[in-house]
Coordinates of C-alpha atoms and ligand atoms in Angstrom, one line a residue:
M1 CA 0.0 0.0 0.0
N2 CA 1.3 3.5 -0.9
P3 CA 2.1 5.4 2.3
N4 CA 1.3 8.7 0.6
P5 CA -1.7 7.9 -1.6
R6 CA -3.3 10.6 -3.7
K7 CA -6.5 12.0 -2.1
V8 CA -9.9 12.1 -3.7
V9 CA -12.8 14.0 -2.2
I10 CA -16.2 12.9 -3.5
I11 CA -19.2 15.2 -2.9
G12 CA -22.4 13.2 -2.4
A13 CA -23.1 9.6 -1.3
G14 CA -25.8 8.6 -3.7
I15 CA -25.1 5.5 -5.9
A16 CA -22.7 7.5 -8.1
G17 CA -20.6 8.8 -5.2
L18 CA -20.5 5.5 -3.5
C19 CA -19.5 3.6 -6.6
A20 CA -16.7 6.1 -7.4
A21 CA -15.4 5.8 -3.9
V22 CA -15.2 2.0 -4.1
Y23 CA -13.4 2.1 -7.4
A24 CA -11.0 4.9 -6.2
R25 CA -10.2 3.0 -3.1
K26 CA -9.5 -0.2 -5.1
C27 CA -7.1 1.8 -7.2
G28 CA -5.2 3.0 -4.1
Y29 CA -6.6 6.5 -3.6
A30 CA -7.3 7.9 -0.1
V31 CA -11.1 8.5 -0.3
T32 CA -13.4 10.8 1.6
V33 CA -17.1 11.0 0.7
L34 CA -19.0 13.9 2.0
E35 CA -22.8 13.6 2.2
Q36 CA -25.0 16.4 3.4
H37 CA -27.9 14.1 4.5
E38 CA -27.7 11.9 7.5
R39 CA -27.6 8.7 5.4
P40 CA -26.1 7.6 2.1
G41 CA -28.2 6.7 -0.8
G42 CA -29.6 10.0 -2.2
L43 CA -32.6 9.2 -4.3
A44 CA -32.0 5.5 -3.9
T45 CA -33.7 5.1 -0.6
S46 CA -36.6 3.9 1.5
W47 CA -37.9 4.7 5.0
Q48 CA -39.6 3.0 7.8
R49 CA -43.0 3.8 9.2
G50 CA -44.2 1.5 12.0
A51 CA -44.0 -2.1 10.7
Y52 CA -43.8 -0.9 7.0
T53 CA -40.9 0.0 4.8
F54 CA -41.7 2.4 2.0
E55 CA -39.5 2.4 -1.1
A56 CA -39.0 5.6 -3.1
C57 CA -36.9 4.4 -5.9
L58 CA -36.2 0.9 -7.2
H59 CA -38.6 -0.7 -9.6
W60 CA -35.8 -2.7 -11.2
L61 CA -32.1 -2.9 -11.3
L62 CA -30.5 -3.3 -14.7
G63 CA -27.8 -6.0 -14.6
S64 CA -29.8 -8.6 -12.5
N65 CA -29.0 -11.2 -15.1
L66 CA -25.9 -13.2 -14.2
H67 CA -24.8 -13.3 -17.9
D68 CA -25.2 -9.6 -18.6
P69 CA -22.0 -7.4 -18.7
M70 CA -23.7 -5.0 -16.3
H71 CA -23.9 -7.8 -13.7
A72 CA -20.2 -8.1 -13.8
L73 CA -19.8 -4.3 -13.3
W74 CA -22.1 -4.4 -10.2
R75 CA -19.9 -7.2 -8.9
E76 CA -17.0 -4.8 -8.9
V77 CA -18.6 -2.6 -6.3
F78 CA -20.6 -5.1 -4.2
D79 CA -21.7 -8.7 -4.0
I80 CA -24.7 -8.5 -6.2
D81 CA -25.0 -12.3 -6.1
R82 CA -26.3 -12.1 -2.6
L83 CA -29.4 -10.3 -3.8
H84 CA -32.6 -12.1 -4.5
F85 CA -34.3 -10.8 -7.6
V86 CA -38.0 -11.2 -8.4
Y87 CA -39.4 -11.1 -11.9
P88 CA -43.1 -10.5 -12.0
E89 CA -44.8 -12.3 -15.0
E90 CA -47.4 -9.5 -15.1
W91 CA -45.1 -6.4 -15.1
I92 CA -47.7 -3.7 -15.3
R93 CA -51.5 -3.6 -15.4
V94 CA -53.2 -0.6 -16.9
E95 CA -56.8 -0.1 -15.6
S96 CA -59.6 2.2 -16.4
E97 CA -62.3 3.2 -13.9
D98 CA -65.0 1.2 -15.8
G99 CA -63.2 -2.1 -15.0
N100 CA -61.3 -2.5 -18.3
S101 CA -57.7 -3.7 -18.0
L102 CA -54.7 -4.5 -20.0
S103 CA -51.8 -6.6 -18.8
I104 CA -48.2 -5.9 -19.8
Y105 CA -46.5 -9.2 -19.5
S106 CA -42.7 -9.6 -19.3
N107 CA -42.9 -12.6 -21.6
L108 CA -43.0 -11.1 -25.1
E109 CA -45.1 -13.8 -26.8
R110 CA -47.7 -13.6 -24.1
L111 CA -47.6 -9.8 -24.2
E112 CA -48.1 -9.7 -28.0
A113 CA -51.0 -12.0 -27.7
E114 CA -52.5 -9.9 -25.0
L115 CA -52.1 -6.7 -26.9
L116 CA -53.6 -8.2 -30.1
R117 CA -56.5 -9.7 -28.1
H118 CA -57.2 -6.4 -26.3
A119 CA -56.8 -4.0 -29.2
P120 CA -57.1 -5.8 -32.6
Q121 CA -57.7 -2.5 -34.3
D122 CA -54.1 -1.5 -33.4
E123 CA -52.5 -4.6 -35.0
A124 CA -50.0 -2.7 -37.2
P125 CA -48.5 -0.5 -34.5
I126 CA -48.5 -3.4 -32.0
H127 CA -46.4 -5.5 -34.4
Q128 CA -44.1 -2.5 -34.9
F129 CA -43.7 -2.0 -31.2
M130 CA -43.1 -5.7 -30.5
H131 CA -40.5 -5.7 -33.3
A132 CA -38.7 -2.8 -31.6
V133 CA -38.7 -4.5 -28.2
R134 CA -37.5 -7.8 -29.6
S135 CA -34.7 -6.0 -31.5
L136 CA -33.5 -4.0 -28.6
S137 CA -33.5 -7.1 -26.3
H138 CA -30.4 -8.1 -28.4
C139 CA -28.8 -4.7 -28.3
P140 CA -25.7 -4.5 -26.1
L141 CA -24.8 -1.4 -23.9
P142 CA -21.7 0.5 -25.0
S143 CA -18.7 -1.5 -23.8
L144 CA -16.9 -0.2 -20.7
S145 CA -14.0 -2.6 -21.2
S146 CA -10.6 -1.1 -21.7
A147 CA -9.7 -3.7 -24.3
W148 CA -10.1 -2.2 -27.8
Q149 CA -11.2 -5.6 -29.2
D150 CA -14.2 -5.7 -26.8
R151 CA -15.1 -2.1 -27.6
L152 CA -14.9 -2.8 -31.3
T153 CA -17.1 -5.9 -31.1
T154 CA -19.7 -4.1 -29.1
G155 CA -19.5 -1.1 -31.4
L156 CA -20.1 -3.3 -34.4
Q157 CA -23.1 -5.0 -32.7
L158 CA -24.5 -1.6 -31.8
L159 CA -24.1 -0.3 -35.3
R160 CA -26.8 -2.8 -36.5
H161 CA -29.3 -1.3 -34.1
M162 CA -28.5 2.4 -34.8
P163 CA -31.3 3.2 -37.2
L164 CA -33.9 1.9 -34.7
L165 CA -32.2 3.6 -31.8
Q166 CA -32.1 6.9 -33.6
N167 CA -35.8 6.5 -34.5
L168 CA -36.9 5.7 -31.0
S169 CA -34.7 8.4 -29.5
H170 CA -36.4 11.1 -31.5
I171 CA -40.0 10.5 -30.3
T172 CA -41.5 11.0 -26.9
A173 CA -43.4 8.2 -25.2
E174 CA -46.5 10.3 -25.3
D175 CA -46.3 10.9 -29.0
Y176 CA -45.5 7.3 -29.7
G177 CA -48.6 6.3 -27.7
K178 CA -50.7 8.4 -30.1
R179 CA -50.2 5.7 -32.8
F180 CA -52.6 3.5 -30.9
N181 CA -56.4 3.9 -30.9
D182 CA -56.9 1.9 -27.7
S183 CA -57.0 4.2 -24.6
L184 CA -55.4 1.7 -22.3
L185 CA -52.5 1.1 -24.7
R186 CA -52.1 4.9 -25.0
G187 CA -52.2 5.0 -21.2
F188 CA -49.3 2.6 -21.0
F189 CA -47.1 5.1 -22.9
G190 CA -48.1 7.7 -20.3
E191 CA -49.2 11.2 -20.3
G192 CA -47.9 14.5 -19.0
E193 CA -44.4 15.1 -17.6
N194 CA -43.0 11.6 -17.4
A195 CA -44.2 10.8 -20.9
Q196 CA -41.9 13.4 -22.3
L197 CA -39.2 10.8 -22.0
A198 CA -37.9 9.4 -25.3
V199 CA -39.8 6.2 -26.0
V200 CA -36.5 4.3 -26.4
A201 CA -36.2 4.3 -22.6
L202 CA -39.6 2.5 -22.3
V203 CA -38.7 0.0 -25.1
F204 CA -35.4 -0.8 -23.4
A205 CA -37.1 -1.2 -20.1
L206 CA -39.4 -3.8 -21.5
A207 CA -36.6 -5.5 -23.4
W208 CA -34.5 -5.8 -20.2
V209 CA -37.5 -7.0 -18.2
S210 CA -38.2 -9.7 -20.9
N211 CA -34.5 -10.8 -20.7
R212 CA -34.8 -11.1 -16.9
N213 CA -32.1 -8.5 -16.7
A214 CA -34.1 -5.9 -14.8
G215 CA -35.3 -7.7 -11.7
Y216 CA -36.5 -6.2 -8.5
P217 CA -34.0 -6.9 -5.6
I218 CA -35.7 -7.9 -2.4
G219 CA -35.0 -5.2 0.1
G220 CA -35.2 -2.5 -2.6
S221 CA -32.7 0.4 -2.6
D222 CA -31.2 -0.5 0.8
A223 CA -30.2 -3.9 -0.4
V224 CA -27.9 -2.2 -3.0
I225 CA -26.8 0.9 -1.2
G226 CA -26.1 -0.8 2.2
P227 CA -23.5 -3.3 0.9
I228 CA -21.7 -0.7 -1.3
A229 CA -21.4 1.6 1.7
Q230 CA -20.1 -1.3 3.8
N231 CA -17.7 -2.4 1.1
L232 CA -16.3 1.2 1.0
Q233 CA -15.8 1.1 4.8
Q234 CA -14.1 -2.3 4.6
L235 CA -11.8 -1.0 1.9
G236 CA -10.8 1.8 4.2
G237 CA -12.7 4.7 2.6
V238 CA -14.2 7.4 4.8
L239 CA -17.9 8.3 4.5
R240 CA -18.9 11.4 6.4
T241 CA -22.7 12.0 6.6
G242 CA -24.1 15.4 7.7
S243 CA -21.3 17.1 5.9
S244 CA -22.5 19.6 3.4
V245 CA -20.1 21.1 0.8
K246 CA -20.6 24.7 0.1
Q247 CA -17.7 25.5 -2.2
I248 CA -15.1 23.8 -4.5
L249 CA -11.9 25.8 -4.0
V250 CA -9.8 26.4 -7.2
E251 CA -6.3 27.6 -7.5
D252 CA -4.7 28.2 -10.9
D253 CA -7.7 26.6 -12.6
T254 CA -7.2 23.4 -10.6
A255 CA -9.7 22.0 -8.0
V256 CA -7.6 21.8 -4.8
S257 CA -10.1 21.4 -2.0
V258 CA -13.7 21.7 -0.8
Q259 CA -15.1 23.9 1.9
L260 CA -18.0 22.7 4.0
D261 CA -20.9 24.8 5.3
D262 CA -19.2 25.1 8.7
G263 CA -16.0 26.4 7.1
E264 CA -13.9 23.2 7.3
R265 CA -11.6 22.8 4.4
I266 CA -10.5 19.5 3.0
D267 CA -7.7 19.3 0.5
A268 CA -7.6 16.9 -2.4
D269 CA -5.7 15.8 -5.5
W270 CA -9.0 15.2 -7.2
V271 CA -12.5 16.6 -6.5
V272 CA -15.4 14.6 -7.8
S273 CA -18.9 15.9 -7.6
A274 CA -21.6 13.2 -7.5
A275 CA -24.1 15.8 -6.2
D276 CA -26.7 17.8 -8.0
G277 CA -25.3 19.2 -11.3
H278 CA -26.8 22.7 -11.2
T279 CA -25.6 23.3 -7.6
T280 CA -22.1 22.0 -8.5
V281 CA -21.7 24.2 -11.6
Y282 CA -23.4 27.4 -10.5
N283 CA -23.0 27.4 -6.8
M284 CA -20.0 25.3 -5.7
L285 CA -18.0 26.7 -8.6
D286 CA -19.9 30.1 -8.9
G287 CA -20.6 29.4 -12.6
R288 CA -16.9 30.2 -13.5
Y289 CA -16.4 27.0 -15.6
V290 CA -19.6 26.6 -17.4
G291 CA -18.6 27.0 -21.0
P292 CA -21.1 27.4 -23.9
R293 CA -22.0 23.7 -24.1
M294 CA -22.9 23.3 -20.4
A295 CA -24.6 26.7 -20.4
H296 CA -26.8 25.5 -23.3
V297 CA -27.5 22.2 -21.4
Y298 CA -28.6 23.9 -18.2
R299 CA -30.7 26.4 -20.2
T300 CA -32.5 24.0 -22.5
Y301 CA -32.4 20.4 -21.1
K302 CA -35.5 19.3 -19.1
P303 CA -35.0 17.6 -15.8
F304 CA -37.3 14.7 -14.7
P305 CA -40.1 16.2 -12.6
S306 CA -40.2 16.1 -8.9
F307 CA -42.8 14.0 -7.0
L308 CA -45.0 13.5 -4.1
Q309 CA -45.2 10.0 -2.7
V310 CA -48.2 8.7 -0.8
S311 CA -47.3 5.6 1.1
L312 CA -49.8 3.3 2.7
G313 CA -49.5 0.5 5.2
V314 CA -52.3 -1.9 4.4
A315 CA -53.3 -4.6 6.8
R316 CA -54.3 -6.9 4.0
D317 CA -52.8 -9.4 1.7
L318 CA -53.0 -7.9 -1.8
S319 CA -50.9 -10.5 -3.6
Q320 CA -53.8 -11.4 -5.9
Q321 CA -53.3 -8.0 -7.6
C322 CA -50.6 -7.0 -10.0
G323 CA -47.6 -5.3 -8.3
Y324 CA -47.7 -2.2 -10.5
V325 CA -51.1 -0.8 -11.4
M326 CA -51.5 2.3 -13.7
R327 CA -55.0 3.7 -13.2
L328 CA -56.5 6.0 -15.9
L329 CA -58.8 8.5 -14.2
D330 CA -62.2 9.5 -15.4
T331 CA -62.0 12.6 -13.3
P332 CA -58.6 14.2 -13.5
F333 CA -56.9 14.8 -10.1
T334 CA -55.6 18.3 -9.2
L335 CA -52.4 17.7 -7.4
D336 CA -51.4 21.3 -6.9
P337 CA -52.1 24.6 -8.6
Q338 CA -50.1 23.7 -11.7
T339 CA -50.5 20.0 -11.9
V340 CA -53.5 18.0 -13.1
L341 CA -53.0 14.2 -13.4
H342 CA -55.0 12.0 -15.7
Q343 CA -53.5 8.8 -14.5
I344 CA -51.8 7.6 -11.3
A345 CA -49.8 4.5 -10.5
F346 CA -49.7 2.2 -7.5
R347 CA -46.9 -0.1 -6.4
L348 CA -48.1 -3.0 -4.3
F349 CA -45.0 -4.5 -2.7
H350 CA -46.6 -7.9 -1.9
Y351 CA -43.5 -9.4 -3.6
D352 CA -41.2 -8.0 -1.0
P353 CA -41.7 -9.7 2.4
T354 CA -39.2 -7.4 4.1
F355 CA -41.5 -4.4 3.6
A356 CA -44.5 -5.5 5.7
P357 CA -45.5 -8.2 8.2
A358 CA -47.0 -11.4 6.8
G359 CA -50.5 -10.8 5.5
K360 CA -50.0 -7.0 5.1
T361 CA -48.8 -4.9 2.2
A362 CA -46.7 -1.7 1.7
V363 CA -48.3 0.3 -1.1
T364 CA -46.9 3.5 -2.7
C365 CA -48.2 6.0 -5.2
T366 CA -45.7 8.4 -6.9
L367 CA -47.3 11.7 -8.2
P368 CA -45.1 13.7 -10.5
T369 CA -45.1 17.5 -10.3
R370 CA -43.0 20.4 -11.5
N371 CA -44.4 22.8 -8.9
V372 CA -41.6 22.5 -6.4
G373 CA -41.9 26.1 -5.4
Y374 CA -45.5 25.6 -4.2
W375 CA -44.6 22.7 -1.9
S376 CA -41.4 24.3 -0.7
R377 CA -43.1 27.6 0.1
L378 CA -45.8 25.8 2.0
S379 CA -43.4 23.6 3.9
E380 CA -41.2 26.6 4.9
H381 CA -43.8 29.3 5.5
D382 CA -47.1 27.6 6.2
P383 CA -46.7 24.3 8.1
Q384 CA -50.4 24.0 8.8
G385 CA -51.3 24.5 5.2
Y386 CA -48.6 22.1 4.2
E387 CA -50.0 19.4 6.5
A388 CA -53.5 20.1 5.2
E389 CA -52.4 19.8 1.6
K390 CA -50.6 16.5 2.3
Q391 CA -53.8 15.2 4.0
R392 CA -55.9 16.3 1.0
V393 CA -53.6 14.5 -1.5
A394 CA -53.5 11.3 0.7
N395 CA -57.3 11.3 1.0
A396 CA -57.7 11.6 -2.8
V397 CA -55.2 8.8 -3.4
I398 CA -56.9 6.6 -0.9
A399 CA -60.3 7.2 -2.5
I400 CA -58.9 6.2 -5.9
F401 CA -57.3 3.1 -4.5
D402 CA -60.4 2.1 -2.6
K403 CA -62.4 2.3 -5.8
S404 CA -60.2 -0.3 -7.4
T405 CA -59.9 -2.4 -4.2
P406 CA -63.2 -2.1 -2.4
G407 CA -62.9 -1.9 1.4
V408 CA -59.2 -1.4 1.4
R409 CA -59.7 2.0 3.1
E410 CA -60.6 0.3 6.4
A411 CA -57.4 -1.8 6.3
I412 CA -55.0 1.2 6.0
E413 CA -53.1 1.6 9.3
V414 CA -50.2 3.8 8.2
V415 CA -50.3 6.9 5.9
D416 CA -47.2 8.8 5.0
V417 CA -46.8 11.6 2.4
S418 CA -43.5 13.0 1.2
T419 CA -43.3 16.0 -1.2
P420 CA -40.9 17.8 -3.5
A421 CA -39.8 19.7 -0.4
T422 CA -38.7 16.4 1.1
V423 CA -36.8 15.4 -2.0
V424 CA -34.9 18.8 -2.1
R425 CA -34.1 18.5 1.6
C426 CA -32.8 15.0 1.4
T427 CA -31.0 15.1 -1.9
R428 CA -30.6 18.8 -2.9
N429 CA -31.5 17.8 -6.5
W430 CA -32.3 20.8 -8.8
Q431 CA -36.0 21.4 -8.9
G432 CA -36.5 18.3 -6.8
S433 CA -35.8 16.1 -9.9
M434 CA -36.4 12.4 -9.4
E435 CA -33.8 11.2 -11.9
G436 CA -31.7 14.1 -13.2
W437 CA -32.0 14.9 -16.9
L438 CA -35.0 13.5 -18.7
L439 CA -33.8 11.5 -21.7
T440 CA -35.6 13.3 -24.5
P441 CA -35.3 13.5 -28.3
Q442 CA -33.1 16.6 -27.7
T443 CA -30.6 15.0 -25.2
G444 CA -30.2 11.6 -27.1
V445 CA -28.5 8.8 -25.2
R446 CA -25.0 10.1 -25.1
P447 CA -23.6 11.1 -21.7
L448 CA -22.4 14.6 -21.1
P449 CA -18.6 15.2 -20.6
P450 CA -17.4 14.5 -17.0
T451 CA -15.2 17.6 -17.0
L452 CA -15.8 21.3 -17.1
P453 CA -13.9 23.5 -19.6
G454 CA -10.7 24.9 -18.2
L455 CA -10.9 23.2 -14.8
R456 CA -8.3 20.6 -14.0
R457 CA -8.5 17.7 -11.4
F458 CA -12.3 17.9 -11.2
L459 CA -14.9 15.4 -12.5
M460 CA -18.7 15.1 -12.4
I461 CA -20.6 11.9 -12.2
G462 CA -24.1 10.5 -11.7
Q463 CA -27.5 11.2 -13.2
W464 CA -26.6 14.8 -14.2
V465 CA -24.0 13.7 -16.7
M466 CA -26.1 10.8 -18.1
P467 CA -29.5 11.7 -19.3
G468 CA -32.1 9.1 -18.2
G469 CA -30.5 8.7 -14.8
G470 CA -31.1 5.5 -12.9
L471 CA -28.7 3.5 -10.7
P472 CA -26.7 2.2 -13.7
S473 CA -25.8 5.8 -14.6
G474 CA -24.2 6.1 -11.2
L475 CA -22.1 3.0 -11.7
I476 CA -21.1 3.6 -15.3
T477 CA -20.2 7.3 -14.8
A478 CA -18.3 6.6 -11.6
R479 CA -16.2 3.8 -13.3
R480 CA -15.4 6.0 -16.3
A481 CA -14.3 8.9 -14.0
V482 CA -12.0 6.8 -11.9
R483 CA -10.5 5.2 -14.9
R484 CA -9.8 8.7 -16.3
M485 CA -8.3 9.7 -12.9
C486 CA -6.0 6.7 -13.0
R487 CA -4.9 7.3 -16.5
K488 CA -4.0 10.9 -15.7
D489 CA -2.1 9.8 -12.6
G490 CA -0.3 6.9 -14.3
I491 CA -2.0 4.4 -11.9
A492 CA -3.4 1.0 -13.0
F493 CA -7.2 0.8 -13.0
V494 CA -7.9 -2.5 -11.3
P495 CA -11.6 -2.9 -10.7
D496 CA -11.3 -6.4 -9.5
E497 CA -14.3 -8.6 -8.6
H498 CA -16.5 -8.2 -5.6
E499 CA -15.7 -8.2 -1.9
K500 CA -18.2 -10.1 0.2
S501 CA -20.3 -7.7 2.3
P502 CA -23.4 -8.0 4.5
N503 CA -26.6 -6.1 4.0
A504 CA -27.4 -2.8 5.8
A505 CA -30.3 -0.4 6.1
G506 CA -30.6 3.2 4.9
G507 CA -33.4 5.6 4.3
F508 CA -34.8 9.0 3.3
P509 CA -37.3 10.2 5.8
A510 CA -40.4 12.2 4.7
Ligands
FAD601 C1 -39.7 7.4 -7.9 C2 -38.3 7.0 -8.4 C3 -38.2 5.8 -9.1 C4 -37.0 5.3 -9.6 N1 -36.9 4.1 -10.1 C5 -35.7 3.6 -10.5 C6 -35.5 2.3 -10.9 O1 -36.4 1.5 -10.9 N2 -34.3 1.9 -11.3 C7 -33.2 2.7 -11.3 O2 -32.1 2.3 -11.6 N3 -33.3 4.0 -10.9 C8 -34.5 4.5 -10.5 N4 -34.6 5.8 -10.1 C9 -33.6 6.7 -10.3 C10 -32.4 6.7 -9.3 O3 -32.9 6.6 -8.0 C11 -31.5 7.9 -9.5 O4 -31.3 8.2 -10.8 C12 -30.1 7.6 -8.8 O5 -30.3 7.1 -7.5 C13 -29.3 8.9 -8.8 O6 -28.1 8.7 -8.2 P1 -27.0 9.8 -8.1 O7 -25.9 9.3 -7.2 O8 -26.6 10.3 -9.5 O9 -27.7 11.1 -7.4 P2 -28.4 11.3 -6.0 O10 -29.1 10.0 -5.6 O11 -29.2 12.5 -6.1 O12 -27.2 11.5 -5.0 C14 -26.6 12.8 -4.8 C15 -26.1 12.8 -3.4 O13 -25.4 14.1 -3.2 C16 -25.8 14.6 -1.9 N5 -25.5 16.0 -2.0 C17 -26.1 17.0 -2.7 N6 -25.6 18.2 -2.4 C18 -24.6 18.0 -1.5 C19 -23.7 18.9 -0.9 N7 -23.7 20.2 -1.1 N8 -22.8 18.4 0.0 C20 -22.7 17.0 0.2 N9 -23.6 16.1 -0.4 C21 -24.5 16.6 -1.2 C22 -27.2 14.3 -1.8 O14 -27.7 14.4 -0.5 C23 -27.3 12.9 -2.4 O15 -27.1 11.9 -1.4 C24 -35.9 6.2 -9.5 C25 -36.0 7.4 -8.8 C26 -37.2 7.8 -8.3 C27 -37.2 9.1 -7.5

């Protein structure tokens, strides 16, 4: 071990910051991760209320399939093989209030048959859609291997899929859905804010689900974050929670240290920001290293919306229902003064026994909004009004749930509501965004550069440099960044296989 290792300071202990810390430690750097919140995880989190655990993030983890290259990457930062993944046969059910429903199966033959049975009038666009899903289920992710032969092979395979990828990257999910006459099928492609995502993301999701490469890990986010944080500790990295970075200090256009809110200064050979992109660029660095490209990005790219989450502890076994239900509403629901929703989705975690006692079910409902100002103002200046609004939203969600599951209202024993103010407080993400930059026809799938023009020894990672966000964006951007660091420092990048590490709990309280 080098007695004078180079020092890396990483801002933020979300998935990106933690993965970067593990890689950097493995390559011999002295690592300190600074996290403003009291726990690691960032958006990848859940919290406990009574006997229930409410998950905020994970629907699925890309790389759950043992034979996928992404699985091997996860192994580099934690022992993914200790996770138990579930693969629901019925992935999503879309329901209307008149009792009509459409099942989105993970098996593509069964799915195609269901779509054709349900909407024979949409036969042509159904075939087109299924062709796209089948094709992309054979499409590799860009290779992260350092061997040029691997990169060439993957590049050639990718080339074959380019026309389809281009095509699907240039249309939003909402616009794609308009090809279908059937209202439930259109509903599956979404409406409003989240449906501004390029449809390629949805097609990939379904392709990965069908390949059994996007399973849900029992234990949710904590089952991933806990072991990575423990791995970091075992490798000798330092994770400091409750440590908020105010400024990145620069000398001679080189990042040399960070300053915390309380004035403490920590020097480093490299500063890596895995925190919110906007705050990093415009506050921590005072906007001095933006450059025209990033200025354009921050002016024109759209972040994912923020969200409220209504979480319900239900003293009832709901395992006869689909685990993910999208409900199309006859009467639109006014979430806040700028947000009207025409559909809402429920997650029934009956497939995760760690989230509720036997015979009971943790249920969550995520409600997207861009009106962060409204919720933050209420939370800060009108606590009574804030509580009243949370209650109103919870009541409305319970009423909708009770309509589809008669009598469930009486079985609800825990109600919890988090808002965009909670997301901002716990993650500091710009506009309370749930996943960084929305992957849109404008952004395309290419990541943004990890550097800022003119600034040396500084790197950015995570969802703000990889449109579309998600846990894999944290892993991939972290790996690339540390590889780059190693190259600059003449150090071998050795991301050897996993260390065995036990599970741990985390959380993001509402
Ligand atoms: C409802 C929902 C569903 C999702 N579903 C999935 C899914 O199924 N699969 C999937 O892969 N992904 C999913 N995601 C997305 C995923 O959670 C995020 O994209 C990912 O966790 C982002 O990781 P990150 O490390 O880039 O950023 P973050 O998680 O935002 O981490 C940034 C960290 O930096 C810290 N920080 C910020 N400012 C400072 C500062 N000044 N000083 C110190 N620390 C600071 C924050 O507190 C935070 O911990 C979902 C997200 C949501 C909200």
